[in-house]
Amino acid sequence: MGRAPCCDKASVKKGPWSPEEDAKLKAYIEENGTGGNWIALPQKIGLKRCGKSCRLRWLNYLRPNIKHGDFTEEEEHIICSLYISIGSRWSIIAAQLPGRTDNDIKNYWNTKLKKKLLGKRAPSRRARANQELGGTLAAATAGGSTAAAQALSSSALERIQLHMRLQGLYSAFSCAGISSNAPPQWPKLETTLLPNRPLPGMQPTDAIATAVSVQHHPQHLVGQTLAAAAAAASTSEVFEAEQLHPAAGANYIPGGPDQRAKLGFCSSSAEAGLAGTVEMSSSSLLGGFGYGLHDELYDFIYSRCDQSVGGAQGGVVPPLPELQCPDGSAIIGADEKFSAWTASCDHGPAGQLIQGNSVNLQDYVLGYDQ
DNA sequence: AAATGCGACAACCGCATTATC
DNA sequence: CGATAATGCGGTTGTCGCATT
């Protein structure tokens, strides 16, 4: 037997909200609040709407201080950085951008930012490229974990591409001697793959809990903000753990160090001596089983490396498998090859944004706190 | 001028989680 | 402690307007 519907579909109005409906809902909530019961609210005020619909309308459009459109460059930075590190956890990302809703950010990412950063191509070419990339990834693991590569979600591929693109761009700028003294602004995705990682195929519940580690400068507020966001995302387990293991700092990942992978971004090496750490466990952030994108990446990388280069040694990130550029122009493997390729591509505005190897979240946070 | 394609965005749907009884 | 209801969240769809053919 299926789940009971939250409302009577037949008697509920759907589609765009009228100004009258908006006014009714807004007036009631401003005066009385939601009353802690969205389901009953529409009946109270005579709206033929589902409670969920009312909630969505209020949260996304009617509540005070909502901003729409015109995302700033700083906001784009934050969205990209967080997307790389935690994926499509839009509510958490939205928590970093006051006035923005998860729906807004999601739409902005899907319609603009993704294309901007991953490169906009004609649909047919793009579709072909994705197909080729997927096929190449699968082929790269032939004889090994082909299934693991094939199982790599489109979101994972997207983030691999974004990561590679950003790193490629960074390398290109570094090689050119640009911005050597400029403040770091973009994340360098730091992947620390620890040894003794269980092999793919084990039960999800045994899978490694991946942690996103955001290290920050002591006086910066980003930690507080991230902490608030993470707390809101029910990651209190990690924070409690950190309090219990203060000495462990950034290296503490619940569940045992020998079965952990860490994938995230950190501030520049010039900011070494970091005092605070915020960790978000992928077991809560990336899915119920703690088996999410990072694990997919790990599976993919290691299913290849275990055979070809003997796996990771000493926490060194193995090179990504050889890939064919989406336009078919080159076979790429090592970062420098990809850098050369990306440098030759049309990066659009994103290219102007890449200047360093880290992200200065505190600047944005301070700005929005004003 | 009409048809078609495409991008942007609002809204819906279903699942997961949390709260309550 | 289990069942049920309410809420939160992310993916997907529908619709509208603009651009192109």
Short mmCIF file of C-alpha atoms (C1' of nucleotides) in Angstrom, two decimals:
data_model
loop_
_atom_site.label_atom_id
_atom_site.label_comp_id
_atom_site.label_asym_id
_atom_site.label_seq_id
_atom_site.Cartn_x
_atom_site.Cartn_y
_atom_site.Cartn_z
CA MET A 1 0.00 0.00 0.00
CA GLY A 2 1.35 3.34 -1.01
CA ARG A 3 1.81 6.45 0.96
CA ALA A 4 -1.27 8.54 1.59
CA PRO A 5 -1.29 11.78 -0.40
CA CYS A 6 -0.59 14.92 1.60
CA CYS A 7 -3.70 16.55 0.20
CA ASP A 8 -6.70 15.93 -1.97
CA LYS A 9 -5.27 16.31 -5.44
CA ALA A 10 -8.66 16.80 -7.03
CA SER A 11 -9.63 19.83 -4.99
CA VAL A 12 -6.22 21.45 -4.97
CA LYS A 13 -5.23 24.14 -7.40
CA LYS A 14 -1.95 23.75 -9.23
CA GLY A 15 0.16 25.99 -11.37
CA PRO A 16 1.31 29.58 -10.96
CA TRP A 17 0.19 31.57 -7.96
CA SER A 18 -2.04 34.55 -8.45
CA PRO A 19 -1.31 37.88 -6.72
CA GLU A 20 -4.43 37.36 -4.61
CA GLU A 21 -3.21 34.01 -3.37
CA ASP A 22 0.19 35.47 -2.63
CA ALA A 23 -1.35 38.33 -0.69
CA LYS A 24 -3.54 36.00 1.32
CA LEU A 25 -0.69 33.72 2.27
CA LYS A 26 1.72 36.51 3.03
CA ALA A 27 -0.74 38.45 5.15
CA TYR A 28 -1.64 35.41 7.19
CA ILE A 29 1.91 34.24 7.85
CA GLU A 30 3.14 37.72 8.69
CA GLU A 31 0.40 38.05 11.24
CA ASN A 32 0.17 34.54 12.63
CA GLY A 33 3.19 32.65 11.48
CA THR A 34 2.91 29.25 9.90
CA GLY A 35 1.41 27.81 13.04
CA GLY A 36 3.73 24.87 12.70
CA ASN A 37 1.35 23.12 10.36
CA TRP A 38 1.62 23.77 6.68
CA ILE A 39 -0.92 21.12 5.81
CA ALA A 40 -3.70 22.86 7.74
CA LEU A 41 -2.70 26.37 6.76
CA PRO A 42 -4.33 26.62 3.31
CA GLN A 43 -7.66 25.50 4.75
CA LYS A 44 -7.45 28.09 7.50
CA ILE A 45 -7.09 30.92 5.03
CA GLY A 46 -9.29 29.52 2.31
CA LEU A 47 -6.62 28.73 -0.22
CA LYS A 48 -7.17 25.80 -2.53
CA ARG A 49 -3.52 24.88 -2.41
CA CYS A 50 -1.52 22.00 -1.07
CA GLY A 51 0.32 22.75 2.17
CA LYS A 52 3.59 21.86 0.56
CA SER A 53 2.87 24.28 -2.22
CA CYS A 54 2.18 27.05 0.32
CA ARG A 55 5.40 26.31 2.12
CA LEU A 56 7.38 26.41 -1.10
CA ARG A 57 5.76 29.63 -2.20
CA TRP A 58 6.51 31.28 1.12
CA LEU A 59 10.08 30.06 1.37
CA ASN A 60 11.01 30.79 -2.21
CA TYR A 61 9.16 34.01 -2.94
CA LEU A 62 7.08 35.59 -0.24
CA ARG A 63 9.27 35.62 2.83
CA PRO A 64 11.21 38.81 3.46
CA ASN A 65 14.70 39.53 2.14
CA ILE A 66 14.54 37.16 -0.79
CA LYS A 67 16.84 38.04 -3.66
CA HIS A 68 16.18 36.96 -7.21
CA GLY A 69 18.49 36.92 -10.20
CA ASP A 70 21.71 38.87 -10.65
CA PHE A 71 24.07 36.49 -8.91
CA THR A 72 27.32 38.19 -8.10
CA GLU A 73 30.73 36.83 -8.94
CA GLU A 74 31.28 36.11 -5.26
CA GLU A 75 28.10 34.13 -5.09
CA GLU A 76 29.15 32.17 -8.14
CA HIS A 77 32.47 31.40 -6.45
CA ILE A 78 30.74 30.06 -3.39
CA ILE A 79 28.31 27.99 -5.37
CA CYS A 80 31.06 26.45 -7.47
CA SER A 81 33.32 25.79 -4.53
CA LEU A 82 30.62 24.14 -2.51
CA TYR A 83 29.28 22.19 -5.45
CA ILE A 84 32.71 20.71 -6.03
CA SER A 85 33.11 19.75 -2.43
CA ILE A 86 29.63 18.68 -1.36
CA GLY A 87 27.74 18.27 -4.59
CA SER A 88 24.13 19.18 -5.12
CA ARG A 89 23.26 19.88 -1.51
CA TRP A 90 21.44 23.01 -2.51
CA SER A 91 20.01 23.78 0.88
CA ILE A 92 23.49 23.82 2.40
CA ILE A 93 24.82 25.96 -0.41
CA ALA A 94 21.85 28.28 -0.03
CA ALA A 95 22.67 28.66 3.65
CA GLN A 96 25.91 30.34 2.58
CA LEU A 97 24.08 32.87 0.46
CA PRO A 98 21.68 34.95 2.51
CA GLY A 99 18.57 35.82 0.62
CA ARG A 100 19.02 33.04 -1.88
CA THR A 101 16.87 29.95 -1.96
CA ASP A 102 17.96 26.45 -2.78
CA ASN A 103 15.58 26.43 -5.72
CA ASP A 104 17.09 29.61 -7.08
CA ILE A 105 20.61 28.32 -6.76
CA LYS A 106 19.67 25.01 -8.27
CA ASN A 107 18.09 26.70 -11.26
CA TYR A 108 21.00 29.07 -11.63
CA TRP A 109 23.46 26.22 -11.56
CA ASN A 110 21.55 24.10 -14.04
CA THR A 111 20.82 26.85 -16.50
CA LYS A 112 23.85 29.07 -16.37
CA LEU A 113 26.73 28.27 -14.10
CA LYS A 114 27.22 24.70 -15.19
CA LYS A 115 27.40 25.67 -18.81
CA LYS A 116 29.63 28.57 -18.03
CA LEU A 117 32.15 26.43 -16.22
CA LEU A 118 31.95 23.15 -18.04
CA GLY A 119 31.81 24.79 -21.39
CA LYS A 120 28.87 25.40 -23.61
CA ARG A 121 28.62 23.31 -26.70
CA ALA A 122 26.02 22.63 -29.28
CA PRO A 123 23.66 19.98 -27.94
CA SER A 124 24.56 17.31 -30.42
CA ARG A 125 28.26 17.81 -29.89
CA ARG A 126 27.88 17.97 -26.16
CA ALA A 127 25.78 14.85 -26.07
CA ARG A 128 28.33 13.10 -28.23
CA ALA A 129 31.16 14.30 -26.05
CA ASN A 130 29.49 13.05 -22.91
CA GLN A 131 28.87 9.75 -24.55
CA GLU A 132 32.48 9.54 -25.65
CA LEU A 133 33.72 10.51 -22.24
CA GLY A 134 31.56 7.91 -20.57
CA GLY A 135 32.70 5.30 -23.02
CA THR A 136 36.33 6.23 -22.54
CA LEU A 137 35.99 6.07 -18.79
CA ALA A 138 34.48 2.64 -19.08
CA ALA A 139 37.12 1.54 -21.52
CA ALA A 140 39.81 2.87 -19.24
CA THR A 141 38.79 0.35 -16.68
CA ALA A 142 38.39 -2.54 -19.06
CA GLY A 143 39.25 -5.77 -17.38
CA GLY A 144 38.80 -4.20 -14.01
CA SER A 145 35.82 -2.39 -12.62
CA THR A 146 34.07 -1.40 -15.76
CA ALA A 147 30.85 -1.50 -13.88
CA ALA A 148 32.16 1.00 -11.38
CA ALA A 149 33.03 3.44 -14.12
CA GLN A 150 29.73 2.94 -15.81
CA ALA A 151 27.97 3.48 -12.55
CA LEU A 152 29.61 6.86 -12.18
CA SER A 153 26.72 9.27 -12.12
CA SER A 154 26.40 12.15 -14.49
CA SER A 155 26.76 14.40 -11.48
CA ALA A 156 30.05 12.75 -10.66
CA LEU A 157 31.26 13.16 -14.20
CA GLU A 158 30.20 16.76 -14.10
CA ARG A 159 32.20 17.38 -11.00
CA ILE A 160 35.20 15.54 -12.34
CA GLN A 161 35.05 17.72 -15.40
CA LEU A 162 34.63 20.85 -13.34
CA HIS A 163 37.46 19.89 -11.05
CA MET A 164 39.74 19.07 -13.93
CA ARG A 165 38.81 22.20 -15.70
CA LEU A 166 39.50 24.36 -12.70
CA GLN A 167 42.77 22.62 -12.02
CA GLY A 168 43.71 22.86 -15.63
CA LEU A 169 43.01 26.52 -15.67
CA TYR A 170 44.91 27.00 -12.49
CA SER A 171 47.90 25.19 -13.89
CA ALA A 172 47.77 27.28 -16.99
CA PHE A 173 47.81 30.47 -14.98
CA SER A 174 50.55 29.23 -12.72
CA CYS A 175 52.74 28.28 -15.63
CA ALA A 176 52.31 31.71 -17.08
CA GLY A 177 53.43 33.27 -13.84
CA ILE A 178 50.18 35.04 -13.40
CA SER A 179 48.87 36.02 -10.03
CA SER A 180 51.73 34.64 -8.06
CA ASN A 181 51.02 37.21 -5.38
CA ALA A 182 47.35 37.47 -5.89
CA PRO A 183 45.07 36.34 -3.12
CA PRO A 184 43.83 32.85 -3.61
CA GLN A 185 40.25 32.71 -4.74
CA TRP A 186 39.54 29.33 -6.17
CA PRO A 187 39.63 25.94 -4.62
CA LYS A 188 42.32 23.45 -5.24
CA LEU A 189 40.58 20.21 -4.82
CA GLU A 190 42.77 18.34 -2.45
CA THR A 191 42.31 14.65 -2.61
CA THR A 192 44.01 12.69 0.07
CA LEU A 193 43.46 9.07 -0.58
CA LEU A 194 44.47 6.98 2.32
CA PRO A 195 45.82 3.45 2.08
CA ASN A 196 43.98 0.29 3.01
CA ARG A 197 40.86 1.50 1.40
CA PRO A 198 38.36 -1.34 1.08
CA LEU A 199 37.88 -2.56 -2.41
CA PRO A 200 34.84 -1.71 -4.45
CA GLY A 201 32.06 -4.16 -4.10
CA MET A 202 31.82 -4.08 -0.37
CA GLN A 203 28.54 -3.30 1.29
CA PRO A 204 27.47 0.31 1.27
CA THR A 205 27.24 0.35 5.00
CA ASP A 206 30.92 -0.49 5.11
CA ALA A 207 31.87 2.10 2.65
CA ILE A 208 34.18 4.81 3.64
CA ALA A 209 32.67 7.91 5.07
CA THR A 210 34.19 10.72 3.14
CA ALA A 211 34.75 14.05 4.72
CA VAL A 212 34.82 17.44 3.26
CA SER A 213 37.28 19.46 5.16
CA VAL A 214 37.19 23.18 5.10
CA GLN A 215 40.13 24.62 6.90
CA HIS A 216 40.04 28.25 7.69
CA HIS A 217 41.98 31.10 9.11
CA PRO A 218 41.25 31.64 12.81
CA GLN A 219 39.80 35.10 12.61
CA HIS A 220 37.62 34.36 9.69
CA LEU A 221 33.95 33.92 10.03
CA VAL A 222 33.53 31.28 7.44
CA GLY A 223 33.88 28.55 9.99
CA GLN A 224 31.02 29.88 11.98
CA THR A 225 28.86 30.19 8.96
CA LEU A 226 29.73 26.76 7.68
CA ALA A 227 29.19 25.39 11.12
CA ALA A 228 25.75 26.87 11.18
CA ALA A 229 25.00 25.48 7.78
CA ALA A 230 26.37 22.11 8.62
CA ALA A 231 24.50 22.06 11.87
CA ALA A 232 21.37 22.86 9.97
CA ALA A 233 22.20 19.93 7.75
CA SER A 234 22.17 17.59 10.69
CA THR A 235 25.89 16.97 10.76
CA SER A 236 26.13 17.49 14.46
CA GLU A 237 27.71 14.07 14.71
CA VAL A 238 30.84 15.39 13.10
CA PHE A 239 30.99 18.51 15.19
CA GLU A 240 30.47 16.60 18.35
CA ALA A 241 33.21 14.28 17.27
CA GLU A 242 35.49 17.20 16.63
CA GLN A 243 34.82 18.53 20.08
CA LEU A 244 35.66 15.15 21.48
CA HIS A 245 38.83 14.98 19.43
CA PRO A 246 40.09 18.52 19.29
CA ALA A 247 43.67 17.47 18.76
CA ALA A 248 42.78 15.56 15.67
CA GLY A 249 41.80 18.72 13.88
CA ALA A 250 41.43 18.43 10.16
CA ASN A 251 42.57 14.86 10.13
CA TYR A 252 39.87 13.56 12.33
CA ILE A 253 37.25 11.76 10.38
CA PRO A 254 34.77 9.70 12.34
CA GLY A 255 34.98 5.97 11.96
CA GLY A 256 38.66 5.28 11.83
CA PRO A 257 41.42 6.84 9.80
CA ASP A 258 42.38 3.76 7.90
CA GLN A 259 39.07 3.62 6.15
CA ARG A 260 38.63 7.19 5.22
CA ALA A 261 39.13 9.26 2.23
CA LYS A 262 39.24 12.97 2.34
CA LEU A 263 38.21 15.03 -0.58
CA GLY A 264 37.81 18.74 -0.26
CA PHE A 265 39.49 22.05 -0.54
CA CYS A 266 41.58 24.09 1.74
CA SER A 267 43.09 27.48 1.99
CA SER A 268 46.50 28.24 0.62
CA SER A 269 49.67 26.88 2.10
CA ALA A 270 50.53 30.41 3.14
CA GLU A 271 47.75 30.08 5.62
CA ALA A 272 49.23 27.05 7.25
CA GLY A 273 48.86 26.90 10.97
CA LEU A 274 45.16 26.77 10.73
CA ALA A 275 43.28 26.78 13.94
CA GLY A 276 39.81 25.77 13.02
CA THR A 277 38.31 23.04 11.02
CA VAL A 278 34.86 22.31 9.88
CA GLU A 279 34.14 18.89 8.60
CA MET A 280 31.04 17.67 6.93
CA SER A 281 30.69 13.96 6.73
CA SER A 282 29.49 12.59 3.49
CA SER A 283 27.64 9.93 5.36
CA SER A 284 25.10 12.56 6.17
CA LEU A 285 25.77 14.98 3.38
CA LEU A 286 26.04 12.68 0.46
CA GLY A 287 23.51 10.02 1.09
CA GLY A 288 21.96 7.69 3.53
CA PHE A 289 24.55 4.98 3.28
CA GLY A 290 27.52 7.24 3.35
CA TYR A 291 28.25 6.08 -0.13
CA GLY A 292 28.22 9.04 -2.40
CA LEU A 293 30.08 10.89 -5.06
CA HIS A 294 33.43 10.84 -3.35
CA ASP A 295 33.20 7.14 -2.98
CA GLU A 296 32.26 6.82 -6.59
CA LEU A 297 35.33 8.81 -7.48
CA TYR A 298 37.41 6.69 -5.20
CA ASP A 299 36.04 3.55 -6.70
CA PHE A 300 36.71 4.76 -10.17
CA ILE A 301 40.22 5.97 -9.52
CA TYR A 302 41.25 3.02 -7.48
CA SER A 303 39.68 0.35 -9.57
CA ARG A 304 42.02 1.62 -12.24
CA CYS A 305 45.05 2.29 -10.12
CA ASP A 306 44.93 -0.92 -8.22
CA GLN A 307 45.63 -2.70 -11.44
CA SER A 308 47.83 -0.37 -13.31
CA VAL A 309 49.94 1.48 -10.81
CA GLY A 310 49.47 -0.53 -7.71
CA GLY A 311 47.17 1.85 -5.93
CA ALA A 312 47.96 4.95 -3.96
CA GLN A 313 51.15 5.16 -2.04
CA GLY A 314 51.69 7.49 0.81
CA GLY A 315 48.62 9.51 0.15
CA VAL A 316 49.75 10.54 -3.30
CA VAL A 317 46.91 11.08 -5.64
CA PRO A 318 47.26 8.85 -8.63
CA PRO A 319 46.92 10.46 -12.01
CA LEU A 320 43.50 10.41 -13.47
CA PRO A 321 43.01 7.84 -16.14
CA GLU A 322 43.57 8.81 -19.69
CA LEU A 323 40.67 10.62 -21.17
CA GLN A 324 39.77 11.78 -24.53
CA CYS A 325 38.97 15.45 -24.78
CA PRO A 326 35.33 15.98 -25.49
CA ASP A 327 36.15 17.42 -28.86
CA GLY A 328 38.24 14.40 -29.65
CA SER A 329 41.29 16.50 -30.22
CA ALA A 330 43.63 14.87 -27.80
CA ILE A 331 44.18 12.04 -25.42
CA ILE A 332 44.84 13.38 -21.99
CA GLY A 333 46.18 11.84 -18.88
CA ALA A 334 48.43 13.83 -16.64
CA ASP A 335 47.28 17.18 -15.39
CA GLU A 336 49.62 19.11 -17.61
CA LYS A 337 48.12 17.55 -20.69
CA PHE A 338 44.70 18.55 -19.58
CA SER A 339 45.97 21.98 -18.71
CA ALA A 340 47.30 22.39 -22.19
CA TRP A 341 44.02 21.34 -23.60
CA THR A 342 41.92 23.52 -21.38
CA ALA A 343 44.20 26.45 -22.08
CA SER A 344 43.37 26.07 -25.72
CA CYS A 345 39.66 25.96 -25.10
CA ASP A 346 37.21 28.79 -24.89
CA HIS A 347 36.72 29.16 -21.17
CA GLY A 348 34.42 32.12 -21.26
CA PRO A 349 34.09 34.19 -18.11
CA ALA A 350 35.16 31.33 -15.92
CA GLY A 351 38.70 31.70 -17.17
CA GLN A 352 38.85 35.15 -15.74
CA LEU A 353 37.85 33.89 -12.38
CA ILE A 354 40.58 31.35 -11.91
CA GLN A 355 43.44 33.02 -10.22
CA GLY A 356 44.65 30.89 -7.41
CA ASN A 357 44.48 27.55 -5.81
CA SER A 358 42.25 28.17 -2.85
CA VAL A 359 39.05 29.73 -1.89
CA ASN A 360 38.71 32.74 0.32
CA LEU A 361 35.27 32.09 1.62
CA GLN A 362 35.70 34.46 4.50
CA ASP A 363 35.67 37.42 2.20
CA TYR A 364 32.28 36.54 0.91
CA VAL A 365 30.95 35.74 4.31
CA LEU A 366 32.16 38.99 5.74
CA GLY A 367 30.59 40.80 2.87
CA TYR A 368 27.24 39.25 3.42
CA ASP A 369 27.34 39.71 7.13
CA GLN A 370 27.52 43.42 6.73
"C1'" DA B 1 4.47 36.31 -40.00
"C1'" DA B 2 4.38 31.66 -38.44
"C1'" DA B 3 6.86 27.73 -36.71
"C1'" DT B 4 10.30 25.95 -34.07
"C1'" DG B 5 13.96 25.79 -30.70
"C1'" DC B 6 15.84 27.04 -26.54
"C1'" DG B 7 16.70 29.15 -22.05
"C1'" DA B 8 14.94 30.54 -17.67
"C1'" DC B 9 12.36 29.78 -13.87
"C1'" DA B 10 8.31 28.48 -11.07
"C1'" DA B 11 6.15 24.67 -9.35
"C1'" DC B 12 5.35 19.79 -8.64
"C1'" DC B 13 6.53 15.08 -7.26
"C1'" DG B 14 8.36 11.56 -4.63
"C1'" DC B 15 11.58 10.03 -1.33
"C1'" DA B 16 14.07 10.59 3.10
"C1'" DT B 17 14.14 12.29 7.52
"C1'" DT B 18 12.18 13.96 11.67
"C1'" DA B 19 8.50 14.63 14.92
"C1'" DT B 20 4.56 13.08 17.24
"C1'" DC B 21 1.31 9.92 19.08
"C1'" DC C 1 9.07 1.19 20.03
"C1'" DG C 2 6.43 1.12 15.95
"C1'" DA C 3 3.11 3.61 13.06
"C1'" DT C 4 1.75 7.68 11.09
"C1'" DA C 5 1.98 12.49 9.91
"C1'" DA C 6 4.58 16.50 8.79
"C1'" DT C 7 8.42 18.59 6.89
"C1'" DG C 8 12.62 19.08 4.11
"C1'" DC C 9 15.05 18.27 0.12
"C1'" DG C 10 16.58 17.33 -4.60
"C1'" DG C 11 15.25 15.95 -9.18
"C1'" DT C 12 12.15 16.75 -12.74
"C1'" DT C 13 8.54 18.83 -15.39
"C1'" DG C 14 5.61 22.52 -17.27
"C1'" DT C 15 5.15 26.96 -18.98
"C1'" DC C 16 6.37 31.27 -20.73
"C1'" DG C 17 8.97 34.45 -23.45
"C1'" DC C 18 12.54 35.42 -26.58
"C1'" DA C 19 15.52 34.24 -30.52
"C1'" DT C 20 16.17 32.03 -34.71
"C1'" DT C 21 14.82 29.90 -38.97
#
